[in-house]
Coordinates of C-alpha atoms and ligand atoms in Angstrom, one line a residue:
M1 CA 0.0 0.0 0.0
K2 CA 1.2 3.5 -0.8
T3 CA 0.5 6.9 0.7
K4 CA 1.2 10.5 -0.2
A5 CA 3.7 12.1 2.3
A6 CA 5.3 15.5 2.5
I7 CA 9.1 14.9 2.7
L8 CA 11.9 17.1 3.7
R9 CA 14.6 16.4 1.2
E10 CA 16.8 19.5 1.5
I11 CA 17.2 22.0 4.3
G12 CA 15.7 25.4 3.3
K13 CA 13.7 24.0 0.5
P14 CA 9.9 23.4 0.3
L15 CA 8.6 19.9 1.3
V16 CA 8.0 17.5 -1.6
I17 CA 4.7 15.6 -1.7
E18 CA 5.4 12.2 -3.1
E19 CA 4.0 8.7 -3.0
V20 CA 5.9 6.3 -0.7
Q21 CA 5.4 2.7 0.2
I22 CA 4.0 2.0 3.6
P23 CA 6.0 -0.7 5.4
E24 CA 4.6 -3.8 7.1
L25 CA 3.7 -3.0 10.7
Q26 CA 6.3 -4.0 13.3
P27 CA 5.3 -5.0 16.9
G28 CA 4.0 -1.8 18.6
Q29 CA 3.2 0.1 15.4
V30 CA -0.2 1.3 14.2
L31 CA -1.4 2.4 10.8
V32 CA -3.5 5.6 11.1
K33 CA -5.5 7.5 8.4
I34 CA -4.7 11.1 9.1
L35 CA -7.6 13.5 8.7
Y36 CA -6.1 16.6 10.1
S37 CA -2.7 17.7 11.2
G38 CA -1.4 20.8 12.9
I39 CA 1.8 22.6 11.9
C40 CA 4.2 23.8 14.4
R41 CA 7.1 26.3 14.5
S42 CA 9.3 23.4 15.5
Q43 CA 8.8 21.9 12.0
L44 CA 9.4 25.2 10.4
N45 CA 12.7 25.4 12.3
E46 CA 13.5 21.9 11.1
I47 CA 12.8 22.8 7.5
K48 CA 15.0 26.0 7.8
G49 CA 17.8 24.0 9.5
L50 CA 17.7 25.9 12.8
K51 CA 17.8 22.8 14.9
G52 CA 21.4 21.9 13.9
E53 CA 22.6 19.2 11.5
D54 CA 19.9 17.0 10.1
K55 CA 21.2 13.4 9.9
Y56 CA 17.9 11.9 8.8
L57 CA 17.3 13.5 5.4
P58 CA 15.2 12.6 3.5
H59 CA 12.5 12.3 6.2
A60 CA 8.8 12.7 7.0
L61 CA 7.6 15.3 9.6
G62 CA 4.6 16.3 11.7
H63 CA 3.7 15.6 15.3
E64 CA 0.1 16.5 16.1
A65 CA -2.9 15.1 14.4
G66 CA -6.4 13.7 14.5
G67 CA -7.0 10.4 12.7
I68 CA -8.6 7.0 12.6
V69 CA -6.8 3.8 13.4
K70 CA -6.8 1.4 10.4
E71 CA -4.5 -1.5 11.4
I72 CA -2.5 -2.5 14.4
G73 CA 0.7 -4.4 14.5
P74 CA 1.6 -7.3 16.8
G75 CA 1.3 -6.6 20.5
V76 CA -0.7 -3.4 20.3
S77 CA -3.3 -3.3 23.0
H78 CA -4.3 0.3 23.7
V79 CA -6.0 1.0 20.4
K80 CA -8.0 -0.9 17.8
P81 CA -9.1 -0.5 14.2
G82 CA -11.8 2.1 13.9
D83 CA -10.8 4.1 17.0
H84 CA -10.7 7.9 16.6
A85 CA -7.5 9.2 18.1
V86 CA -5.3 12.1 19.0
L87 CA -1.8 11.6 17.7
S88 CA 0.9 13.4 19.7
W89 CA 4.7 13.5 20.0
I90 CA 4.2 13.2 23.7
E91 CA 4.7 9.6 25.0
G92 CA 1.7 7.9 26.6
L93 CA 0.6 4.3 27.1
G94 CA 1.7 1.4 25.0
M95 CA 4.7 0.2 23.2
D96 CA 7.4 2.6 22.1
V97 CA 8.8 2.2 18.5
P98 CA 11.2 5.1 18.0
S99 CA 11.4 5.0 14.2
T100 CA 10.1 3.6 11.0
T101 CA 11.0 3.9 7.4
Y102 CA 9.0 4.3 4.2
L103 CA 10.4 3.4 0.8
K104 CA 10.3 5.3 -2.5
G105 CA 11.5 2.7 -4.9
N106 CA 14.8 1.6 -3.2
E107 CA 15.3 4.9 -1.4
I108 CA 14.7 4.9 2.3
I109 CA 12.6 7.8 3.7
N110 CA 13.1 8.1 7.5
A111 CA 10.4 8.8 10.0
G112 CA 10.3 9.0 13.7
A113 CA 7.9 7.4 16.3
I114 CA 5.3 9.8 14.9
T115 CA 4.9 11.7 11.6
T116 CA 1.6 13.3 10.4
F117 CA 2.2 15.0 7.1
S118 CA 0.9 12.0 5.1
E119 CA -2.5 10.6 4.3
Y120 CA -1.6 7.4 6.2
S121 CA 1.1 7.2 8.8
V122 CA 2.8 4.4 10.7
I123 CA 2.9 5.5 14.3
S124 CA 4.2 4.1 17.6
E125 CA 1.4 2.9 19.8
N126 CA 2.5 5.2 22.7
R127 CA 1.9 8.4 20.6
I128 CA -1.8 7.5 20.0
T129 CA -4.6 8.3 22.5
P130 CA -8.1 7.0 21.6
I131 CA -10.9 9.5 22.2
T132 CA -14.7 9.5 22.0
K133 CA -16.2 9.7 18.5
K134 CA -18.2 12.7 19.7
M135 CA -15.1 14.8 19.6
P136 CA -14.5 16.5 16.2
L137 CA -11.1 15.4 14.9
D138 CA -10.1 18.8 13.6
K139 CA -10.4 20.3 17.1
A140 CA -8.9 17.1 18.6
T141 CA -5.7 17.8 16.5
L142 CA -4.9 20.6 18.9
L143 CA -4.8 18.1 21.8
G144 CA -1.6 16.6 20.2
C145 CA 0.8 19.5 20.8
A146 CA -0.6 23.0 21.4
L147 CA -2.9 22.2 24.3
P148 CA -0.7 19.6 26.1
T149 CA 2.4 21.8 25.9
G150 CA 0.8 25.2 26.5
G151 CA -2.1 24.1 28.7
G152 CA 0.0 21.5 30.4
I153 CA 2.4 24.2 31.7
I154 CA -0.5 25.8 33.5
L155 CA -2.3 22.6 34.6
N156 CA 0.7 20.4 35.5
Q157 CA 3.6 22.7 36.2
I158 CA 2.3 26.0 37.5
K159 CA -0.9 24.8 39.1
P160 CA -2.0 28.4 39.9
M161 CA -4.3 29.5 42.7
K162 CA -7.3 31.6 41.8
G163 CA -6.2 35.1 41.2
S164 CA -2.6 34.3 40.4
S165 CA -1.1 36.8 37.9
L166 CA 0.4 35.4 34.7
A167 CA 2.2 36.8 31.7
V168 CA 2.4 34.8 28.5
I169 CA 5.3 35.9 26.2
G170 CA 4.5 35.0 22.6
V171 CA 1.0 34.1 21.7
G172 CA 1.3 31.4 19.0
G173 CA -0.6 28.2 19.4
L174 CA 1.3 27.3 22.6
G175 CA 0.9 30.7 24.3
L176 CA -2.8 30.9 23.4
S177 CA -3.3 27.4 24.9
S178 CA -1.7 28.6 28.1
I179 CA -4.1 31.5 28.2
L180 CA -7.1 29.2 27.6
I181 CA -6.3 27.1 30.6
A182 CA -5.1 30.0 32.8
D183 CA -8.5 31.6 32.1
L184 CA -10.3 28.4 33.1
M185 CA -8.3 28.3 36.3
N186 CA -9.3 31.9 37.1
C187 CA -5.8 33.6 36.9
A188 CA -5.9 37.4 36.9
P189 CA -4.5 39.4 35.4
I190 CA -3.6 37.3 32.3
I191 CA -1.1 39.5 30.3
A192 CA -0.5 38.5 26.7
I193 CA 2.7 39.8 25.0
D194 CA 3.5 39.7 21.3
I195 CA 4.6 41.9 18.4
N196 CA 1.5 41.1 16.3
D197 CA -1.7 43.0 17.2
K198 CA -4.0 40.4 15.5
K199 CA -2.6 37.7 17.8
L200 CA -3.1 39.9 20.8
Q201 CA -6.7 40.5 19.8
L202 CA -7.2 36.7 19.6
A203 CA -5.4 36.3 23.0
R204 CA -8.0 38.7 24.5
R205 CA -10.9 36.7 23.0
L206 CA -9.4 33.5 24.6
G207 CA -9.0 35.0 28.0
A208 CA -6.2 37.6 28.2
T209 CA -7.2 40.6 30.4
E210 CA -4.3 42.8 29.3
T211 CA -2.2 42.9 26.1
I212 CA 1.2 44.4 25.4
N213 CA 2.7 44.9 22.0
S214 CA 6.4 44.4 22.7
A215 CA 7.4 45.9 19.3
T216 CA 6.6 49.3 20.7
V217 CA 7.1 49.1 24.5
D218 CA 9.5 47.2 26.8
F219 CA 7.3 44.4 28.1
A220 CA 9.1 43.9 31.4
S221 CA 8.5 47.6 32.4
A222 CA 4.9 47.4 31.2
I223 CA 4.3 44.2 33.3
L224 CA 5.8 46.0 36.3
D225 CA 3.4 48.9 35.7
I226 CA 0.3 46.6 35.4
T227 CA 1.3 44.8 38.6
H228 CA 2.0 48.0 40.6
G229 CA 5.8 47.4 40.6
K230 CA 5.6 43.8 42.0
G231 CA 5.9 41.6 38.8
V232 CA 3.8 38.6 38.0
D233 CA 3.5 35.4 39.9
Y234 CA 4.2 33.4 36.7
A235 CA 5.6 33.9 33.2
V236 CA 5.3 31.5 30.4
E237 CA 7.9 32.2 27.7
T238 CA 7.1 30.8 24.3
A239 CA 8.9 33.2 22.0
G240 CA 12.1 31.2 22.3
L241 CA 14.5 34.2 22.1
T242 CA 17.3 34.7 24.6
E243 CA 16.2 38.4 25.0
T244 CA 12.5 37.5 25.8
I245 CA 13.6 34.8 28.2
E246 CA 15.8 37.3 30.1
K247 CA 13.0 39.9 30.1
S248 CA 10.6 37.2 31.4
F249 CA 12.9 36.6 34.3
A250 CA 12.9 40.4 35.0
S251 CA 9.0 40.4 34.8
V252 CA 8.3 37.9 37.7
K253 CA 7.9 38.8 41.3
W254 CA 11.0 39.0 43.5
D255 CA 10.1 37.6 46.9
I256 CA 12.5 35.5 49.0
W257 CA 9.7 33.2 50.3
N258 CA 7.3 33.2 47.4
G259 CA 9.1 34.4 44.2
G260 CA 7.8 34.3 40.7
L261 CA 8.3 31.4 38.4
V262 CA 9.4 31.5 34.7
V263 CA 8.6 28.5 32.6
I264 CA 10.5 28.4 29.3
A265 CA 8.6 26.7 26.6
G266 CA 10.2 28.3 23.6
N267 CA 13.2 26.8 21.8
P268 CA 16.0 29.3 21.4
P269 CA 18.2 28.6 18.3
H270 CA 20.6 25.7 18.7
N271 CA 23.5 26.5 21.2
E272 CA 22.3 30.0 22.2
K273 CA 22.8 30.9 25.9
I274 CA 20.8 33.1 28.3
S275 CA 22.3 35.5 30.8
I276 CA 20.6 36.2 34.1
D277 CA 21.8 37.7 37.4
P278 CA 21.9 34.7 39.8
F279 CA 21.3 37.1 42.8
Y280 CA 17.6 37.1 41.9
L281 CA 17.5 33.4 42.1
K282 CA 17.2 34.1 45.8
G283 CA 13.4 34.0 45.3
K284 CA 12.7 33.9 41.6
R285 CA 12.6 30.5 39.9
I286 CA 13.2 29.5 36.3
T287 CA 12.5 26.1 34.7
G288 CA 11.9 24.5 31.4
S289 CA 9.1 22.3 30.1
W290 CA 8.9 19.1 28.2
G291 CA 5.4 18.7 26.8
G292 CA 3.8 20.5 29.8
L293 CA 4.5 17.3 31.9
T294 CA 1.5 15.9 30.0
K295 CA 0.3 12.3 30.5
P296 CA -1.7 11.9 27.3
E297 CA -4.0 9.2 28.8
R298 CA -4.9 11.4 31.7
D299 CA -4.9 14.9 30.1
I300 CA -6.3 14.4 26.6
P301 CA -9.6 13.0 27.8
F302 CA -9.7 15.9 30.3
Y303 CA -9.4 18.4 27.5
V304 CA -12.0 16.5 25.4
D305 CA -14.5 16.6 28.2
L306 CA -13.9 20.3 28.7
Y307 CA -14.4 20.9 25.0
L308 CA -17.6 18.8 24.8
A309 CA -18.9 20.7 27.9
G310 CA -18.4 24.0 26.0
K311 CA -15.7 25.3 28.2
L312 CA -12.6 25.0 26.0
K313 CA -12.4 27.5 23.1
L314 CA -10.7 25.3 20.5
D315 CA -13.0 26.5 17.7
E316 CA -11.6 30.1 18.1
L317 CA -8.0 28.8 18.4
I318 CA -8.1 27.5 14.9
T319 CA -7.9 30.4 12.5
D320 CA -6.4 29.0 9.3
H321 CA -7.2 26.0 7.2
F322 CA -5.0 24.5 4.4
K323 CA -5.4 21.5 2.2
F324 CA -2.6 19.0 2.6
D325 CA -1.1 19.9 -0.9
E326 CA -0.9 23.5 0.3
I327 CA 1.5 22.6 3.1
N328 CA 4.3 24.7 1.8
Q329 CA 2.0 27.8 1.6
A330 CA 1.0 27.1 5.3
F331 CA 4.7 27.1 6.4
Q332 CA 5.4 30.3 4.3
A333 CA 2.5 32.0 6.0
M334 CA 3.8 30.9 9.4
D335 CA 7.3 32.1 8.5
K336 CA 5.9 35.5 7.5
G337 CA 3.9 35.8 10.7
E338 CA 0.6 35.7 8.8
L339 CA -1.0 33.0 10.8
V340 CA -3.0 34.4 13.8
G341 CA -4.1 31.2 15.7
K342 CA -3.4 27.6 14.9
A343 CA -3.4 26.4 11.2
I344 CA -4.9 23.0 10.4
L345 CA -4.0 20.9 7.4
E346 CA -6.9 18.9 6.0
F347 CA -6.4 15.6 4.3
C348 CA -8.6 13.8 1.7
K349 CA -11.5 12.0 3.5
S350 CA -12.7 9.9 0.6
E351 CA -11.4 6.6 2.0
V352 CA -12.8 7.1 5.5
Ligands
ZN401 ZN1 4.1 21.1 18.0

């Protein structure tokens, strides 16, 4: 059986959509019909070669999707054919198969435990979480990366009390997801920072109470003004720039007993270093994040229930739709800063 897949063949060049042979399923692998996939800045960085040397070319990409399980390999026990599922790069229950390979003639096309820029994908069991069929799969796609990383930082790492103040630096899909969950947990104020006014308007619709355009003002000073000189209890940094990370550290509350916490979710370019004054670590804290400490089997059904109860604004978070064969236009739009919320790739549904 063959599938169309978008392949990265050369750094800095558009992805090439081509037909590749789907391999026989190994123990722990699952064949999934992809219906929708998200696109992330991390893939844009991969395409542009910002993640360092790429030893796996040519390779498939993509790490958040909604799809339907078609076939299961030996030993797979957590999903079955017909299941609707969220596909995520974050490891959950089941067997772990770190890589797979597709064939184009005799040429090997590499793929990781999960890739989603293809009509059918062979995916490791532990990257697949079955969900109720009541959940629309386009919205479910956001539960594969944006919500678990951005929302998980709030839900699993920060665990704010009602009324905690929070700044979110950079309001792409991840930052907007942090705002959605912070709003549900009654944080206030919720301050959104970005250089794009359209993104800031969307952040307000999703729960931000204040917005700062950091292209025109220094956001650290603006946050101190909003919080009457104290700084915020929490800052979620998603812009991934050394400067914004350092300013985030300046924006949180300095208190020996109950200092502010910065969670760095952005990925600065390979090998870049931040500079902070360690004196302020007497009180302030700074940490990283890996997938918002999400356990997919616990958190994805929680987000599904919130959505189905009308409490999670995933519809508003999706602002752009592209067909699968428009994937390069989608990444160009992301690169130019033209995407406001999350963009979703739609695949052919004829065989579903
Ligand atoms: Zn992602």
